[in-house]
Coordinates of C-alpha atoms in Angstrom, one line a residue:
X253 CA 16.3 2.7 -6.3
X254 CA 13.5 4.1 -7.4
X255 CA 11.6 4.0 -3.4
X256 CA 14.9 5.2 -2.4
X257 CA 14.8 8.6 -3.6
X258 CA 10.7 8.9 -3.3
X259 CA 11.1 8.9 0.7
X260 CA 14.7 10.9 0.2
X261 CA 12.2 13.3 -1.6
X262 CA 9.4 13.1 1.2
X263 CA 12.0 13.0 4.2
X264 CA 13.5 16.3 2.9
X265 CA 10.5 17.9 2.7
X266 CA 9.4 17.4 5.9
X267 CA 12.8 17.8 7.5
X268 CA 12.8 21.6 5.3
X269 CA 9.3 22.1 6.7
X270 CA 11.1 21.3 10.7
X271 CA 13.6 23.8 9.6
X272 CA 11.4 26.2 8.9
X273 CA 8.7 25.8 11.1
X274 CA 11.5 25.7 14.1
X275 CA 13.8 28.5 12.8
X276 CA 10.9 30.7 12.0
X277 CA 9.0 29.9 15.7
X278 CA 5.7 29.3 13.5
X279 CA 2.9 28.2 15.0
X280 CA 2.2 25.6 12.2
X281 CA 3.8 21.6 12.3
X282 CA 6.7 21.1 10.8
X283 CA 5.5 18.1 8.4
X284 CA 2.4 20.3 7.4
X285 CA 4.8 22.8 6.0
X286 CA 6.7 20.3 4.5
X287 CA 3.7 19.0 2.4
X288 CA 3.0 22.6 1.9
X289 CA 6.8 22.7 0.1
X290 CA 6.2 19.4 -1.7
X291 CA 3.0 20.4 -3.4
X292 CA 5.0 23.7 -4.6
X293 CA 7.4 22.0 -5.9
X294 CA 5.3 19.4 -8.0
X295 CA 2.9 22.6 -8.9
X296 CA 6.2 24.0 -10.1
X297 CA 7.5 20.9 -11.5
X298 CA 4.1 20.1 -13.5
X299 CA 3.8 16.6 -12.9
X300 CA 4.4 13.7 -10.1
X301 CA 7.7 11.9 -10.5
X302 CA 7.6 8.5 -10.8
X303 CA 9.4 7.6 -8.0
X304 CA 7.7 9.8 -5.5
X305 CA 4.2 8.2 -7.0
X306 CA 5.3 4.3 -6.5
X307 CA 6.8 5.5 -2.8
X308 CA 3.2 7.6 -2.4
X309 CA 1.3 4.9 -3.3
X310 CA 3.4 2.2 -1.2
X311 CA 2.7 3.8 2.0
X312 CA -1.1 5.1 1.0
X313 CA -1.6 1.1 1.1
X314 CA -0.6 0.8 4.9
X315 CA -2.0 3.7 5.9
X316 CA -5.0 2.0 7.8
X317 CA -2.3 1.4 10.3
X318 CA -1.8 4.8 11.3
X319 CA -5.3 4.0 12.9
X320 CA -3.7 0.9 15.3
X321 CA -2.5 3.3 17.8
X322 CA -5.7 5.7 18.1
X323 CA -7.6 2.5 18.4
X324 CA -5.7 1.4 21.3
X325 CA -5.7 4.6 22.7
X326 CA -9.4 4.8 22.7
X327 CA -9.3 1.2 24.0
X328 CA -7.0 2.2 27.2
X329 CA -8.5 5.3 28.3
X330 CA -12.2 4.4 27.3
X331 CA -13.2 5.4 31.7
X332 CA -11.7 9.0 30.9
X333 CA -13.6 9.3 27.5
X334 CA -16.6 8.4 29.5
X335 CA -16.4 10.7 32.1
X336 CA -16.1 13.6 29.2
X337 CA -18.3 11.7 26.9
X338 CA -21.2 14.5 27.0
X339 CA -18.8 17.6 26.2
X340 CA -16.7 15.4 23.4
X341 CA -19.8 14.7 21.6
X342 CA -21.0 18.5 21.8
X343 CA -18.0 19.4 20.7
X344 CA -17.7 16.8 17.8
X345 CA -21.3 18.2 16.6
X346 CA -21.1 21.6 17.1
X347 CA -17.1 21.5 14.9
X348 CA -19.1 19.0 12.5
X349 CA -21.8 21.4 11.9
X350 CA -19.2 24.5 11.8
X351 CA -17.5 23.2 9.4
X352 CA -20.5 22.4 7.2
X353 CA -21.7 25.6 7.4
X354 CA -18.5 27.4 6.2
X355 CA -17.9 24.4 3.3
X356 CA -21.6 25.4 2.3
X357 CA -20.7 29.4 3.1
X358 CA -17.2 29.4 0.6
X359 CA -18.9 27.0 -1.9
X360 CA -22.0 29.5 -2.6
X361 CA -19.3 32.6 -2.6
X362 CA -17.2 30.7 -5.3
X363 CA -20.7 29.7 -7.2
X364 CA -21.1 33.4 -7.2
X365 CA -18.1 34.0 -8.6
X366 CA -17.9 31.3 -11.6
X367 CA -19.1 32.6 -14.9
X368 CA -22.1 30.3 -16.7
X369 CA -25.0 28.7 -15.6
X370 CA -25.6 28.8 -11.8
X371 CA -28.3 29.1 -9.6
X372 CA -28.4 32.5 -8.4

């Protein structure tokens, strides 16, 4: 019973998050908004119900196989990915290195920020 209302818990979340998302023409994915109304809730709530933590859990152990299909994916179209292989890599380094930067750029601003001993 218990897995039972852990995914009724994470099914009506993301089908609230659909809801909204679609009724409101948002530019943002329906399931995104959905874990944006689960973590309200379990910020309002305090703590993780049991339920939703064994159900969490039970798919956090098969989630390597969200992977399978990528894989194959990559595996099928591996001439196409080739024949853009120069601009995906630019692309991969230049939004690794972005992203690095502002990490580095909003870590230093909340450093700032903290009281106590920091390096100014």
């Amino acid at each position: 019973m218990p897995l039972i209302m852990g995914m009724s818990v994470l099914l009506a979340c993301q089908f609230a998050g659909e809801l909204l998302a679609r009724g409101l023409a948002m530019p943002v994915p329906g399931p995104v908004l959905g874990m944006v109304i689960l973590l309200v809730g379990l910020v309002i709530r305090g703590r993780v119900p049991d339920s939703l933590r064994l159900t969490a859990e039970g798919l956090l152990r098969y989630l390597t196989l969200l992977f399978v299909p990528a894989g194959v994916g990559l595996m099928v179209h591996a001439r196409l990915i080739g024949m853009d292989l120069v601009a995906i890599l630019v692309t991969l380094v230049v939004s690794t290195a972005l992203t690095l930067a502002v990490t580095a750029w909003v870590l230093d601003r909340l450093r700032r920020r903290m009281p106590g001993d920091h390096v100014p």
